[in-house]
Tab-separated table of C-alpha atoms in Angstrom:
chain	number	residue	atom	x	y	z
A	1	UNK	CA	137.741	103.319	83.007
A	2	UNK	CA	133.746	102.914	82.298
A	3	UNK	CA	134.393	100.554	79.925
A	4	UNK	CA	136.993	98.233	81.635
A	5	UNK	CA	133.817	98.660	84.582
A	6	UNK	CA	131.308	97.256	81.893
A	7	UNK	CA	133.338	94.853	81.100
A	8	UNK	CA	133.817	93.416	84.538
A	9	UNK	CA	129.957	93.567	84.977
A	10	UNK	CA	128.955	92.043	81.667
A	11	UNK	CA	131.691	89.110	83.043
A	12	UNK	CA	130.049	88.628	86.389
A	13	UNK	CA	126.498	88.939	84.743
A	14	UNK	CA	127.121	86.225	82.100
A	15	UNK	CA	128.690	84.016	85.497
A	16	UNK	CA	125.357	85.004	87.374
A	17	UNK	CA	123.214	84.150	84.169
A	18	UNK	CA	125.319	80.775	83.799
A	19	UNK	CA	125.682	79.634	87.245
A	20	UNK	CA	129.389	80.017	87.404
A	21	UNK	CA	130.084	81.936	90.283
A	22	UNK	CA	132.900	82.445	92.317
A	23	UNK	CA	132.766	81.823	96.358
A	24	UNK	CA	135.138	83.666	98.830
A	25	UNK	CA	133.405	81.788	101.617
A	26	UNK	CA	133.237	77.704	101.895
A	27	UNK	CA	129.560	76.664	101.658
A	28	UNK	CA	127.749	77.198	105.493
A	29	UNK	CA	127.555	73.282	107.188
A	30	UNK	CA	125.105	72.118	109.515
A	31	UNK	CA	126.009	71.668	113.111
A	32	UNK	CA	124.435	68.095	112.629
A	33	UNK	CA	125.532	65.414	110.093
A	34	UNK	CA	123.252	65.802	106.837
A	35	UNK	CA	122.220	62.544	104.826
A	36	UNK	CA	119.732	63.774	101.775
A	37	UNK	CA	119.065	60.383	101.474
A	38	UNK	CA	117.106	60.167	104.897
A	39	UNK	CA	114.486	62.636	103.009
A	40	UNK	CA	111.909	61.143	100.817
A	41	UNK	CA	111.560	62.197	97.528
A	42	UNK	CA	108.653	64.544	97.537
A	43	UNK	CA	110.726	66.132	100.076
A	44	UNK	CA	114.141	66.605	97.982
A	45	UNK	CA	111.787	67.766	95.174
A	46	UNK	CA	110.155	70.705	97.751
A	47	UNK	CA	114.391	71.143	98.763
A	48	UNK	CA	115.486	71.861	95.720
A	49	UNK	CA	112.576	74.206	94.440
A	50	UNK	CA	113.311	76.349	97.566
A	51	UNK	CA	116.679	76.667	96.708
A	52	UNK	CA	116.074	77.201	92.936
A	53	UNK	CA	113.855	80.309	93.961
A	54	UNK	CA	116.618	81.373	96.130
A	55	UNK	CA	119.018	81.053	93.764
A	56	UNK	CA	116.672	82.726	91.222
A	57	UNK	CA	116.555	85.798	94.206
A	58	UNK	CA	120.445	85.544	93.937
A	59	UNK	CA	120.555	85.805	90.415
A	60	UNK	CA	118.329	89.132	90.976
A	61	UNK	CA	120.814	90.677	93.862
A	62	UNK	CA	124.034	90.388	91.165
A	63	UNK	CA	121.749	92.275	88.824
A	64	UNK	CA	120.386	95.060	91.335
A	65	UNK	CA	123.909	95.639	92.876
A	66	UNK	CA	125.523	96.024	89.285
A	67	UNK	CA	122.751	98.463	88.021
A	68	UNK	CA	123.031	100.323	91.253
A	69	UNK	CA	127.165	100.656	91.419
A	70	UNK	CA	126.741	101.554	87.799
A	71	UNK	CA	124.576	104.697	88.469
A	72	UNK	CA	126.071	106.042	90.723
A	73	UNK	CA	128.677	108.613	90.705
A	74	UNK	CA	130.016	107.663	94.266
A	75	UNK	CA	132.994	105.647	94.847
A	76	UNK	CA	132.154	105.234	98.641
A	77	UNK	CA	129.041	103.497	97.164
A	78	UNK	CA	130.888	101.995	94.192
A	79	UNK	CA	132.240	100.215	97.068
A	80	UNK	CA	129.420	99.538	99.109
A	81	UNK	CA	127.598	97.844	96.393
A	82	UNK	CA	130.726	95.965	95.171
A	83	UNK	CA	131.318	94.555	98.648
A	84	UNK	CA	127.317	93.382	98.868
A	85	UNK	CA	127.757	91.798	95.496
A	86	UNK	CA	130.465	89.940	96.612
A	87	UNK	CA	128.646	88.399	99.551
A	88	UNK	CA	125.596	87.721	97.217
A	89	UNK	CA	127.808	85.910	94.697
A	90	UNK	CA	129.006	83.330	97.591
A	91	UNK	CA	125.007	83.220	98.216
A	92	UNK	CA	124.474	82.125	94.552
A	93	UNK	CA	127.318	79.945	94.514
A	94	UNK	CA	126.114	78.018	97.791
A	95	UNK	CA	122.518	77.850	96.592
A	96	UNK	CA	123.894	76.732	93.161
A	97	UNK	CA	126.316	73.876	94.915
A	98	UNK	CA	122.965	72.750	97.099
A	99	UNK	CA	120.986	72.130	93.581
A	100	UNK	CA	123.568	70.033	92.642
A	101	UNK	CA	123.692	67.661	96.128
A	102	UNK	CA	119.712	67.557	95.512
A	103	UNK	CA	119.879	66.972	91.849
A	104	UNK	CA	117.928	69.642	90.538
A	105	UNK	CA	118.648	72.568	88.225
A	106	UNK	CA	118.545	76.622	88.465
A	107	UNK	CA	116.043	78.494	86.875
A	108	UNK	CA	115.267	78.449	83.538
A	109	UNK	CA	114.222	81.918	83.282
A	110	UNK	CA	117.417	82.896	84.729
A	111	UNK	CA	118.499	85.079	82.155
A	112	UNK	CA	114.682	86.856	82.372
A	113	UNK	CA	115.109	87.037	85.868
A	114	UNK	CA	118.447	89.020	85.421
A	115	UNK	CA	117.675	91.215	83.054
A	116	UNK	CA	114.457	92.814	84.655
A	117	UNK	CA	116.846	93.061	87.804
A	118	UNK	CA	119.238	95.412	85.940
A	119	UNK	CA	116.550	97.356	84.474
A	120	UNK	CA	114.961	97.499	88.252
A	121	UNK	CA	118.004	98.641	89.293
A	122	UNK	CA	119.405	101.165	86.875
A	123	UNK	CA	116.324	102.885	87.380
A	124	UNK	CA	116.229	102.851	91.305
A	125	UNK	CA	119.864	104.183	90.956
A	126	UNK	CA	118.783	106.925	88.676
A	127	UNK	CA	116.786	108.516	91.500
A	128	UNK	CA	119.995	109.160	93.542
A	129	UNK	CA	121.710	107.604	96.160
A	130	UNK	CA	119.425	108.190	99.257
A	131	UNK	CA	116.725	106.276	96.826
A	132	UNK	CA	118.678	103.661	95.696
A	133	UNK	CA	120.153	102.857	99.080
A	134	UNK	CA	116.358	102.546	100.421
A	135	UNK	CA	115.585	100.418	97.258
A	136	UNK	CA	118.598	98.508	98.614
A	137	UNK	CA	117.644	98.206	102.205
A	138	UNK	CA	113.904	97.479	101.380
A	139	UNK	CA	115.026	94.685	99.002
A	140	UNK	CA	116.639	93.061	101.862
A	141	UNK	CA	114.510	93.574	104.535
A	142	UNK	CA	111.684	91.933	102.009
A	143	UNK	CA	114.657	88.788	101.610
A	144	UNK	CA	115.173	88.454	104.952
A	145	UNK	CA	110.966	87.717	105.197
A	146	UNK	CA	111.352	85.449	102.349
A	147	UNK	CA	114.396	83.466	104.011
A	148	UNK	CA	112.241	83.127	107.311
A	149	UNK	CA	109.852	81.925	105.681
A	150	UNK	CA	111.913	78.947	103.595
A	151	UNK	CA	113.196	77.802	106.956
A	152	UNK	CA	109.794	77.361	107.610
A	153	UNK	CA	108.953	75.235	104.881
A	154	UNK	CA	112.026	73.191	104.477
A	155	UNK	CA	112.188	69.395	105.108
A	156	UNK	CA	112.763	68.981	108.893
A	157	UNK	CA	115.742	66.701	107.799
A	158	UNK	CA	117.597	69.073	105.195
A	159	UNK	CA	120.134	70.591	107.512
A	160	UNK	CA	122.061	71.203	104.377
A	161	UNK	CA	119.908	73.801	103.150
A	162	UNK	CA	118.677	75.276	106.229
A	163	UNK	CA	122.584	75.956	107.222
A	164	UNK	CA	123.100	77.814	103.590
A	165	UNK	CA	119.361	79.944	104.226
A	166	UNK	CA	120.159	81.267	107.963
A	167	UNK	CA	123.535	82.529	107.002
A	168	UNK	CA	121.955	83.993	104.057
A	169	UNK	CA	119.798	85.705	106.053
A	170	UNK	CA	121.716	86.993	108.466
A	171	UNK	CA	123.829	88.684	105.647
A	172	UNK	CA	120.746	90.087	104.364
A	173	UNK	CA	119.900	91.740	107.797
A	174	UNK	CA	123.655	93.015	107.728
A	175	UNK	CA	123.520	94.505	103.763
A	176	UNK	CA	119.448	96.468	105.056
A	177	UNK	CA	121.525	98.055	107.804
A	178	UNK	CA	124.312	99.153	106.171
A	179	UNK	CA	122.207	100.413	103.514
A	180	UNK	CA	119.953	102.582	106.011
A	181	UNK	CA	123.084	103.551	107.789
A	182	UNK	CA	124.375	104.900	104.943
A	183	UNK	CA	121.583	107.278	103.982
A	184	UNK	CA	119.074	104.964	102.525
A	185	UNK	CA	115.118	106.626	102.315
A	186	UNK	CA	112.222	105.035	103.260
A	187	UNK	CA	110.557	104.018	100.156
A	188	UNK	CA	106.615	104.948	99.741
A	189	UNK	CA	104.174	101.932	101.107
A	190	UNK	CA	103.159	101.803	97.159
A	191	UNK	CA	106.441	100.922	96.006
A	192	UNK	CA	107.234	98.698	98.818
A	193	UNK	CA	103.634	96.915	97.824
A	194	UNK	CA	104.671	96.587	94.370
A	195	UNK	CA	108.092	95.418	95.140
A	196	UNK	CA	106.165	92.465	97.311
A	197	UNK	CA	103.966	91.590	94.344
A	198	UNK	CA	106.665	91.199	91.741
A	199	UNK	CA	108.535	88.891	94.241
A	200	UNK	CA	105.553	86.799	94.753
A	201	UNK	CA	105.321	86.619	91.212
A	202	UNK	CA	109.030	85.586	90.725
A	203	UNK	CA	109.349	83.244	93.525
A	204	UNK	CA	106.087	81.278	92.592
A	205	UNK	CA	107.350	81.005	89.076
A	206	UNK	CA	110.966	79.930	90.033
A	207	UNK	CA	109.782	77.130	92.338
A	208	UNK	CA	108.680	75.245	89.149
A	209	UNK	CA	110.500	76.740	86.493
């Protein structure tokens, strides 16, 4: 049974890593009608880097949600993280899709990205549930700043990508409150600090690379 369970994560890791992943939802449209080519080019370039660090952060969520269902000895939150994971892969295969309309690329780091994610989250799941929930919730509460943020910065005109980012975010706000709801601990303000640095790290690196 654990190894059929590895095997299905190793498949949807290598899909994460590769940028083949599976949507259950159709890609989130605008309410107005989107024409990239209305945006100049220094503008599709700043698009497309936003949505390759998002896509980068999407690559990370597969990776957390794997490590954490893996530790854990609960099916209830087997399920919980399997459900999240399934969300986040329509997430990764919208921002992936949007790369693609602005001609760009994911990251190149990708499978870097992933694999510090699994470690990340083997270890938060390793500390129990009521830990790895809170790592969980944090995680997403820290997204949901990031995603505000990006709607900030992107190109008045991209529609596209702002549609994809708001429903990203308000699945985000959904997966913090389930995880809180469901026992999650409030992690210490050093951890939380740290988490913050490393994705400032990541997100700077991904918008280039």
């Amino acid at each position: 049974m654990l190894f059929d369970e590895l095997i299905g994560e190793f498949d949807r890791g290598l899909r994460s890593i590769t940028g083949v992943a599976r949507m259950s939802r159709p890609v989130p449209q605008p309410d107005v009608v989107a024409d990239d080519s209305e945006m100049t080019v220094a503008e599709q370039s700043h698009a497309a880097a936003l949505m390759r660090v998002n896509h980068v952060g999407e690559v990370c969520a597969q990776a957390l949600y794997q490590a954490q269902k893996l530790a854990t000895r609960s099916e209830r939150l087997k399920q919980a993280f399997e459900r999240a994971a399934r969300e986040e892969e329509d997430h990764l295969a919208w921002t992936a899709h949007r790369l693609r309309e602005l001609d760009s690329r994911p990251s190149l780091l990708n499978p870097l990205w992933y694999a510090g994610s699994l470690a990340i989250g083997f270890v938060a799941g390793r500390f129990g549930d009521r830990v790895s929930l809170g790592f969980m919730a944090e995680t997403e509460r820290q997204v949901e700043q990031h995603l505000d943020g990006h709607l900030d910065r992107l190109p008045a005109l991209d529609h596209a990508s702002r549609a994809i980012v708001m429903q990203m975010r308000t699945d985000e706000i959904t997966h913090a409150r389930a995880a809180s709801d469901a026992g999650g601990v409030e992690l210490p303000a050093p951890v939380t600090a740290l988490m913050r640095v490393a994705a400032r790290m990541m997100t700077r690196t991904a918008y280039y690379i």
